[in-house]
Coordinates of C-alpha atoms in Angstrom, one line a residue:
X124 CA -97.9 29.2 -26.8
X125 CA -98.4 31.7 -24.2
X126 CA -101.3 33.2 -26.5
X127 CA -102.8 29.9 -26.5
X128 CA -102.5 28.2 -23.1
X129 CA -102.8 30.6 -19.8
X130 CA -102.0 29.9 -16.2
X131 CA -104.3 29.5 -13.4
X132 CA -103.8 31.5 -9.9
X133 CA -103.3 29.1 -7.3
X134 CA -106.9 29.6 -5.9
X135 CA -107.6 27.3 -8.9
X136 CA -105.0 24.7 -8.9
X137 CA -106.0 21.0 -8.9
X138 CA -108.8 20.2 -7.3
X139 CA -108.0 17.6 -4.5
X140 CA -110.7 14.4 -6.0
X141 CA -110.4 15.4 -9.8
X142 CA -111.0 12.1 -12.3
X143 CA -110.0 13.1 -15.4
X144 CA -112.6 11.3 -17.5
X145 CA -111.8 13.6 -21.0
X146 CA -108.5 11.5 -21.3
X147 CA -111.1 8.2 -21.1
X148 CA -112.6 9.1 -24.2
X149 CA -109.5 10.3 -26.1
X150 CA -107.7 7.0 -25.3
X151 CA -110.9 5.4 -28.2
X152 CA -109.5 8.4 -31.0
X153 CA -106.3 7.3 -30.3
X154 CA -106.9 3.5 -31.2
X155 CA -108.8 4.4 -34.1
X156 CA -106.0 5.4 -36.2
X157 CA -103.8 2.6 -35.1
X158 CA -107.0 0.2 -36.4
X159 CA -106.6 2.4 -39.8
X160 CA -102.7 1.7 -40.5
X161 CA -103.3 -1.8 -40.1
X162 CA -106.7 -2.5 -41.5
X163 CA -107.6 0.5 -43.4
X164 CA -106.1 0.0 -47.0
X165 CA -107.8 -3.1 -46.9
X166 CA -111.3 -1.3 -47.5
X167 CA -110.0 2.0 -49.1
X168 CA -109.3 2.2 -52.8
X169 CA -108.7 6.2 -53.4
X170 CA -104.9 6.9 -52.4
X171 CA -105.5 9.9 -50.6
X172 CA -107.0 7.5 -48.2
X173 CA -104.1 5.1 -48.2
X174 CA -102.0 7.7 -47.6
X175 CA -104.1 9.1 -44.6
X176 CA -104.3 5.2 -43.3
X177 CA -100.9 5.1 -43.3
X178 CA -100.3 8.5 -40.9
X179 CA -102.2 6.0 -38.3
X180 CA -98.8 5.1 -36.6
X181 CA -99.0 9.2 -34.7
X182 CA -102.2 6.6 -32.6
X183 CA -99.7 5.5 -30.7
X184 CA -97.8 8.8 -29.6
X185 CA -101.1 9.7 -28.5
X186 CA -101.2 6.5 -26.4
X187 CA -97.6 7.3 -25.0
X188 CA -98.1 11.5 -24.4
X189 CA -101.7 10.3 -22.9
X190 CA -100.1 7.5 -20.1
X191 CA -97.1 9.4 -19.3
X192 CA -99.9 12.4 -18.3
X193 CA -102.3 9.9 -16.7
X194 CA -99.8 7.8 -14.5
X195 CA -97.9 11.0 -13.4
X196 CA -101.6 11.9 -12.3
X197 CA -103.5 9.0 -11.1
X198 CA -100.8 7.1 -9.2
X199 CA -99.6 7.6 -5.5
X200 CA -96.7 7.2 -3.2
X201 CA -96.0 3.3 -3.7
X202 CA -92.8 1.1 -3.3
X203 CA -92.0 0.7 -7.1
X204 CA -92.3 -3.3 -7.0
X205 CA -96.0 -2.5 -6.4
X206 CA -96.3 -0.3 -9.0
X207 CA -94.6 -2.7 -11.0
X208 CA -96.9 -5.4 -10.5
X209 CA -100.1 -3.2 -11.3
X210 CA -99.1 -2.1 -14.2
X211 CA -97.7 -5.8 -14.9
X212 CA -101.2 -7.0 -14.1
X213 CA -102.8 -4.2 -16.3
X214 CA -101.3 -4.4 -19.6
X215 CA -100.0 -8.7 -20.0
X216 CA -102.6 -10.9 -19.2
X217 CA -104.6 -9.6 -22.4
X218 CA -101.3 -9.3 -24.6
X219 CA -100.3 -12.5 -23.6
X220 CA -103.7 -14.7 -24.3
X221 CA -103.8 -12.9 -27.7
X222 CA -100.6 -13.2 -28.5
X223 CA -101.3 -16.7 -28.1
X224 CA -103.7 -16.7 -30.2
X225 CA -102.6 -15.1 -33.3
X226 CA -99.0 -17.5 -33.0
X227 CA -101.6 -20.4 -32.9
X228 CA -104.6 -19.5 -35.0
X229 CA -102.9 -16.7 -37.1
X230 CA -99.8 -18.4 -38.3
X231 CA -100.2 -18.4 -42.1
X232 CA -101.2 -14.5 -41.8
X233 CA -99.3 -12.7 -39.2
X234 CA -95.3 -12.7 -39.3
X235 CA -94.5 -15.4 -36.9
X236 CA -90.9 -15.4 -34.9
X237 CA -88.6 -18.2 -34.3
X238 CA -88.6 -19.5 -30.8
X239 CA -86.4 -16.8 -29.6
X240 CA -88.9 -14.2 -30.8
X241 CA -92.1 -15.7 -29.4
X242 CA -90.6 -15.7 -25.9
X243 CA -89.7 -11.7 -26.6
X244 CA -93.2 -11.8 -27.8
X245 CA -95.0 -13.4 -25.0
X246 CA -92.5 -11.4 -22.1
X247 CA -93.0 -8.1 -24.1
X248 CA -89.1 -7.5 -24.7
X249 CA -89.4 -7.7 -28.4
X250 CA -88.7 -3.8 -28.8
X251 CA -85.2 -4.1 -27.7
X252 CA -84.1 -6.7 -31.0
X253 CA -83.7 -4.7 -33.7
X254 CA -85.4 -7.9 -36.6
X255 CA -88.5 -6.9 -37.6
X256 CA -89.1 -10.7 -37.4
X257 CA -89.2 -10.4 -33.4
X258 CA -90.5 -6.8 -32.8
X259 CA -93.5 -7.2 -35.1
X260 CA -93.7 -10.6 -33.9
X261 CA -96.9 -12.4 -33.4
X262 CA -99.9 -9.4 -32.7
X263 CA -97.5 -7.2 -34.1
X264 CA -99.1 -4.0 -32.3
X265 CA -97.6 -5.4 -29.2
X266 CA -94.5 -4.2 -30.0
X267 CA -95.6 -0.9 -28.2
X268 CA -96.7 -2.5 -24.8
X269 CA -93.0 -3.6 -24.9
X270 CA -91.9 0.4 -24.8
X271 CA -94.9 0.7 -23.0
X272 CA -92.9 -2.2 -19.8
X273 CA -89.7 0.2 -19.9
X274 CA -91.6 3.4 -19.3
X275 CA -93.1 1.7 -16.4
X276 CA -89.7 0.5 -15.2
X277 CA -88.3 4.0 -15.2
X278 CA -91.2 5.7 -13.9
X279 CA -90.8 5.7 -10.2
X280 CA -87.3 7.3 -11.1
X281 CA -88.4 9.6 -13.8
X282 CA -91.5 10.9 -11.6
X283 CA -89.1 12.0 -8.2
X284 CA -87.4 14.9 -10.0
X285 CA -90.7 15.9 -12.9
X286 CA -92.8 16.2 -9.5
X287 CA -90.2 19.0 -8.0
X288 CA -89.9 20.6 -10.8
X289 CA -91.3 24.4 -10.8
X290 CA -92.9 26.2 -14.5
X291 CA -89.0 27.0 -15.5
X292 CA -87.8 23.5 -15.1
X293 CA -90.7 22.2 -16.6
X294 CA -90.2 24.4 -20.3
X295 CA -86.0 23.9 -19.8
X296 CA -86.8 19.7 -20.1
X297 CA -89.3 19.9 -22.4
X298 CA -87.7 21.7 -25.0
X299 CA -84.7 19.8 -23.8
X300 CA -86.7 16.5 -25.0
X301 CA -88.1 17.8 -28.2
X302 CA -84.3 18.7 -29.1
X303 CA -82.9 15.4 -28.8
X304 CA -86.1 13.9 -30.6
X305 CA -85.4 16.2 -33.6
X306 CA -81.5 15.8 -33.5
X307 CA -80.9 12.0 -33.3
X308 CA -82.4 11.1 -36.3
X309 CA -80.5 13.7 -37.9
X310 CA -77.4 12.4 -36.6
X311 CA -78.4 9.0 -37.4
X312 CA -78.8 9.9 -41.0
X313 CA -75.8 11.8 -41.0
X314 CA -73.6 8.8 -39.5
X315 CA -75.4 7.0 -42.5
X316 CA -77.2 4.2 -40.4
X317 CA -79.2 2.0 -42.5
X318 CA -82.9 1.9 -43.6
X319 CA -83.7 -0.7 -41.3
X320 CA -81.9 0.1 -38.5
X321 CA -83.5 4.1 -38.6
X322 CA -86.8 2.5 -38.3
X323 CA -86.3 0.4 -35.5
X324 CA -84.7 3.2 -33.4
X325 CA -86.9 6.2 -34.2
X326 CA -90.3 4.4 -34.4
X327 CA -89.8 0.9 -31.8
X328 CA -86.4 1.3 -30.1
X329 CA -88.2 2.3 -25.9
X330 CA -85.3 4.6 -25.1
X331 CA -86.1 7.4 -27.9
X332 CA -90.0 6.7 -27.7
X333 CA -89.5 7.5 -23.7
X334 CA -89.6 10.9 -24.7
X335 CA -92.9 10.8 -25.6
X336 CA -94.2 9.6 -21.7
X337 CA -91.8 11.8 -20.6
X338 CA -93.5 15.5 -22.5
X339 CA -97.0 13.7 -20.9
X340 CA -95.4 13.7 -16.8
X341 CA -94.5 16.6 -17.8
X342 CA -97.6 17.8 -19.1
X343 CA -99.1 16.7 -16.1
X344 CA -97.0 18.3 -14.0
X345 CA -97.7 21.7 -15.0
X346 CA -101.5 21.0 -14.9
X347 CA -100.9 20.9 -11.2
X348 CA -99.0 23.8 -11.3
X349 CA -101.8 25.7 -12.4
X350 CA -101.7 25.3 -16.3
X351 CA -104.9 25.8 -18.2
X352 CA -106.5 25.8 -21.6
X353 CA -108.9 28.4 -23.0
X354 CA -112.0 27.4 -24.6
X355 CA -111.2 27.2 -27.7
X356 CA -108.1 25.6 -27.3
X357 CA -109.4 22.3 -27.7
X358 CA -111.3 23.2 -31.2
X359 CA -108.1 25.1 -32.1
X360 CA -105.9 21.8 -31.6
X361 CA -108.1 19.7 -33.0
X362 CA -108.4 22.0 -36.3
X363 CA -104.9 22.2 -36.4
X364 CA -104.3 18.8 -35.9
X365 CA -106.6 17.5 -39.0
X366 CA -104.7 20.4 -40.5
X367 CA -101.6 18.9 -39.9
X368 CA -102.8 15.3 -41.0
X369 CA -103.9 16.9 -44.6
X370 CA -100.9 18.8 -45.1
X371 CA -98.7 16.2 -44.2
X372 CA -101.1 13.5 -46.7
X373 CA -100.7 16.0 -49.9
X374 CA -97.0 16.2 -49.4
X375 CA -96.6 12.5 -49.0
X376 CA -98.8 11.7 -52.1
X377 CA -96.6 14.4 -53.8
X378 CA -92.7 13.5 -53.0
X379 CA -91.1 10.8 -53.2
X380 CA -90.5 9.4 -49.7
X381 CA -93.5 11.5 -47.7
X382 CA -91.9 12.8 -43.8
X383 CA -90.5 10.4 -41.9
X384 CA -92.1 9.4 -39.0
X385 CA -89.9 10.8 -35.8
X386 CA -90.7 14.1 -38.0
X387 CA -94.0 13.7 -38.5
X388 CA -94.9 12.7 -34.6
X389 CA -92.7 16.3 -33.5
X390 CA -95.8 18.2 -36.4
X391 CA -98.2 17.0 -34.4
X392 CA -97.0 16.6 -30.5
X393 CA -97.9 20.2 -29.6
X394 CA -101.6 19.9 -30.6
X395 CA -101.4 16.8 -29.0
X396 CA -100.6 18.2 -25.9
X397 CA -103.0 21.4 -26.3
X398 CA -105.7 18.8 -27.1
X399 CA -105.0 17.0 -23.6
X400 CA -104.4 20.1 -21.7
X401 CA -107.7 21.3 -22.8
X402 CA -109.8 17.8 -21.8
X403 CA -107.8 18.2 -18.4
X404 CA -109.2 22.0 -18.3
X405 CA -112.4 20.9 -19.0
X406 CA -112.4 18.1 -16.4
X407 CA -110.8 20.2 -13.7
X408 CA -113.6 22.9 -13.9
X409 CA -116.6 20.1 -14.1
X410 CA -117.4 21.0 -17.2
X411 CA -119.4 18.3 -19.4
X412 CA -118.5 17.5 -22.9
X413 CA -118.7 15.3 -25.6
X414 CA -115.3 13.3 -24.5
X415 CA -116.0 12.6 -21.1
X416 CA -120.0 11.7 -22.1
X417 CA -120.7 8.0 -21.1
X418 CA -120.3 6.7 -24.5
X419 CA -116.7 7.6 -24.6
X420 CA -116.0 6.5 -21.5
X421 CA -116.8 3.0 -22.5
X422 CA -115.1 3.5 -25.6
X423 CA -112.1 4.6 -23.9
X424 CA -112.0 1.8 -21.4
X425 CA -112.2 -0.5 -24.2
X426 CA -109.8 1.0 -26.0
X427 CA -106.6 -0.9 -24.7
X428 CA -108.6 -4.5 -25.6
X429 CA -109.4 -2.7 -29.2
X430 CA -105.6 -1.9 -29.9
X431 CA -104.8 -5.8 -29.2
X432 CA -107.7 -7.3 -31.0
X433 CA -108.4 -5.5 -34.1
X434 CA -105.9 -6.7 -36.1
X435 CA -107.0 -10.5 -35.2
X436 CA -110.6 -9.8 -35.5
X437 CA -109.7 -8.8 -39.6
X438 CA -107.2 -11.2 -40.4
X439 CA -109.7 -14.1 -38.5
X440 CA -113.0 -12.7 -40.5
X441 CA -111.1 -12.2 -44.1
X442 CA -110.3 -15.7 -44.2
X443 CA -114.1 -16.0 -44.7
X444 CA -114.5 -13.1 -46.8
X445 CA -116.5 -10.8 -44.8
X446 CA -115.9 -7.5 -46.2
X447 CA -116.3 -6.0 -49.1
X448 CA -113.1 -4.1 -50.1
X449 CA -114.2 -3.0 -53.6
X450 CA -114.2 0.7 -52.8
X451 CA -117.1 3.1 -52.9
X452 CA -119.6 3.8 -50.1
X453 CA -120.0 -0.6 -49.9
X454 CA -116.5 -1.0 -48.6
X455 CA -117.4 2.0 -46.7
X456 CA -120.2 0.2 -45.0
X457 CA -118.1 -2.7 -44.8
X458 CA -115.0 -0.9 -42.9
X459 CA -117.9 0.4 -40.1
X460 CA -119.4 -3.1 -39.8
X461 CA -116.2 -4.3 -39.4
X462 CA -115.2 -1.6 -36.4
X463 CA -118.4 -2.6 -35.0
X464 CA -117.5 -6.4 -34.8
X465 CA -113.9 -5.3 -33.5
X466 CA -115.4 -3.0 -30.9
X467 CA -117.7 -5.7 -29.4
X468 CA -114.7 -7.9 -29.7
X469 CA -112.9 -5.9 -27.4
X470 CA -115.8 -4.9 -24.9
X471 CA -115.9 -8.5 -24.3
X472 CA -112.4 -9.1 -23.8
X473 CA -112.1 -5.9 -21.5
X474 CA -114.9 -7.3 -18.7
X475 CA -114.5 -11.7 -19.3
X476 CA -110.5 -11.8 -19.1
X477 CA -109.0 -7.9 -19.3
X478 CA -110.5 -6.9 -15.8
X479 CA -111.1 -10.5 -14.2
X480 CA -107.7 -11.4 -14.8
X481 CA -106.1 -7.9 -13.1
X482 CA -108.0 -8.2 -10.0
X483 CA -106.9 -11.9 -9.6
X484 CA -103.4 -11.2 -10.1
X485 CA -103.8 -7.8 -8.1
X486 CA -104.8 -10.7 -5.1
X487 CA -101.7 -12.6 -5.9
X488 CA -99.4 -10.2 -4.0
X489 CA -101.6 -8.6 -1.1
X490 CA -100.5 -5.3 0.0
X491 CA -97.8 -4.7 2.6
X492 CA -98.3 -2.1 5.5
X493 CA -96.2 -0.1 4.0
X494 CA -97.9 -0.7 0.7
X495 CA -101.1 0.5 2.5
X496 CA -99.8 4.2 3.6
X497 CA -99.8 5.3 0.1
X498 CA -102.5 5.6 -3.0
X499 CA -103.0 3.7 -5.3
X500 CA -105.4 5.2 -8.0
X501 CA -104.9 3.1 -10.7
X502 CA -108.0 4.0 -12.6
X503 CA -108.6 0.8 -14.0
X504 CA -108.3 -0.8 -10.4
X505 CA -110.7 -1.3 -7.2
X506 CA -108.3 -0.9 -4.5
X507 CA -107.4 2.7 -4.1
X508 CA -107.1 3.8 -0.3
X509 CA -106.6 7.4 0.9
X510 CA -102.9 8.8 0.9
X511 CA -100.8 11.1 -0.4
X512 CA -100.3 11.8 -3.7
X513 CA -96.9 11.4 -6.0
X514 CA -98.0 14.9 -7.2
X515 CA -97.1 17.6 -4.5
X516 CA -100.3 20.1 -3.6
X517 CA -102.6 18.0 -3.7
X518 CA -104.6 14.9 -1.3
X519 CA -106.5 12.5 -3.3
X520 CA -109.2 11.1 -1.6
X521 CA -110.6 7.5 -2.4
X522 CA -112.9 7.3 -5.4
X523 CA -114.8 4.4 -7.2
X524 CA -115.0 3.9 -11.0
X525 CA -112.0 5.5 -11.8
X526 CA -111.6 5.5 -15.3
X527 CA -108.2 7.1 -17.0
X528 CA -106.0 4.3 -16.5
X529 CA -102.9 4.7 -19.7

């Protein structure tokens, strides 16, 4: 690691206005396999392809490695009911109108709860019911945003002792995490829990997939401590990482039962992280690149609304047979006219209710004078003011257009 990743003098530490726009764009490569797991076998024929749809599910530890670095970034000194409420504000509206929608338009195609469930649904608690029923509920990728509501609830906690904590600290609770990640499945297994019961705690259960937000504060943390990535760090990851995706698909077409997926996420975690670190470098030093280039920043910022519609879009659009799923360079076509149509889909949704909707409800609880003395850099919101930051060593100053909201 030390070979790979180097450490910046503290004439280079953070710069004092740095928008970390690289994480934008990685937020759309993130979605993209998620949109694979759950639509992808429905265009691909070849089983190597199934079996690399099916790895889609490591999306979403990108999503969580990538917000726990972004909000230990981006957000200042606030009372934690305002934090609450903007991130509140940020992720439901959307969830809950498609949500909506797929219980009422979806019915005969999505797995629809009982009562019980569609209220876990619509509140996003569904996580914490261990019925498949509930937690895949209605949009069934929603099942995330309800981890997503917990890490937010312990994150002005979690962030008081990850923003004191010096290099040592930093390596002692990360390897910490990735212990306890590895070990409680094993112990699970060995206790001889159930099938059903060792999916739901080591893929939706919020507690273990914490750990995951928790390796991105600290992540960020020791970007303001003066971590940096080499140049080719972020060629290297990514290498590694489709690497690790192909080794991974010949073993699972291979064996009988593949790696299982709290396994599988640890594989690929530390070119996840080398990955962010080196966008973060790359940002830091003003550096332009393909991932914070315009196009990805759109994609990025639409990629929350993508996550929550894609699914929709495909089960709405099959029922009139759209696509072809024949196999071959047609269903090929087919699969890219289709993540076109999702894409616009979700560009809509992100500026006619996503962003509307936030600023209204944003209104709904105007800011206290205490509110007022701290930051708020949200990047998907217009109201930051000038503060001080929840990350020590640094004073952000108040920019427009911010962009790396998790």
């Amino acid at each position: 690691m030390t070979e790979t990743i180097r450490s910046a003098p503290p004439a280079a530490r953070v710069a004092v206005n740095s928008r970390l726009d690289s994480l934008t764009g990685m937020r759309f490569f993130a979605a993209v396999p998620v949109v694979l797991i759950h639509v992808g076998g429905q265009f691909a024929r070849a089983r190597w392809l199934s079996t690399v749809d099916g790895l889609g599910y490591l999306g979403v530890s990108f999503f969580f490695v990538i917000s726990g670095f972004v909000l230990t970034w981006s957000c200042g000194r606030q009372p934690a009911r305002r934090f609450w409420w903007l991130r509140l504000a940020r992720v439901w509206p959307s969830q809950f109108l498609v949500a909506l929608f797929a219980m009422a338009v979806l019915a005969a195609q999505e797995r629809i709860p009982g009562l019980f469930g569609k209220a876990a649904d619509l509140l996003l608690l569904q996580a914490w019911w261990p019925n498949q029923q509930v937690y895949y509920g209605g949009n069934g990728v929603s099942w995330s945003l309800s981890d997503e509501m917990f890490f937010y609830l312990l994150f002005p906690l979690a962030v008081i002792p990850v923003r004191r904590m010096g290099r040592r600290g930093l390596l002692v609770t990360a390897v910490a995490t990735l212990a306890v990640m590895a070990a409680a499945p094993l112990v699970a297994t060995a206790i001889g829990v159930s099938a059903t019961t060792y999916g739901w705690l080591f893929f939706v259960f919020p507690p273990y997939r914490f750990a995951e937000f928790l390796l991105g504060m600290l992540l960020a943390r020791a970007v303001v401590l003066g971590l940096r990535a080499p140049g080719w760090a972020g060629p290297g990851a990514l290498i590694g990482l489709v690497a690790m995706v192909c080794g991974m698909t010949v073993y699972t077409m291979h064996s009988a039962a593949g790696i299982q997926r709290p396994f599988a996420t640890l594989l690929v975690l530390p070119f996840v992280a080398v990955l962010l670190l080196a966008g973060a470098t790359q940002d830091l030093r003003s550096r332009r690149w393909w991932l914070n280039s315009w196009p990805l920043l759109r994609l990025g910022e639409w990629s929350f609304a993508l996550y929550l519609v894609h699914k929709p879009v495909f089960l709405l659009t099959s029922r009139w047979h759209w696509w072809d799923n024949s196999g071959g360079m047609s269903a090929l076509a087919s699969f890219i006219a289709y993540l076109a149509l999702a894409i616009g889909v979700a560009a809509a949704v992100h500026y006619l209710v996503e962003k509307p909707i936030e600023r209204r409800l944003r209104r709904l609880r105007p800011p206290s004078r205490k509110d007022t003395e701290y930051v708020d850099r949200d990047r998907g919101g217009a109201d930051a003011r000038v503060g001080r930051s929840l990350i020590p060593d640094t004073r952000w100053h108040r920019r427009s257009g911010d962009r790396s909201a998790a």
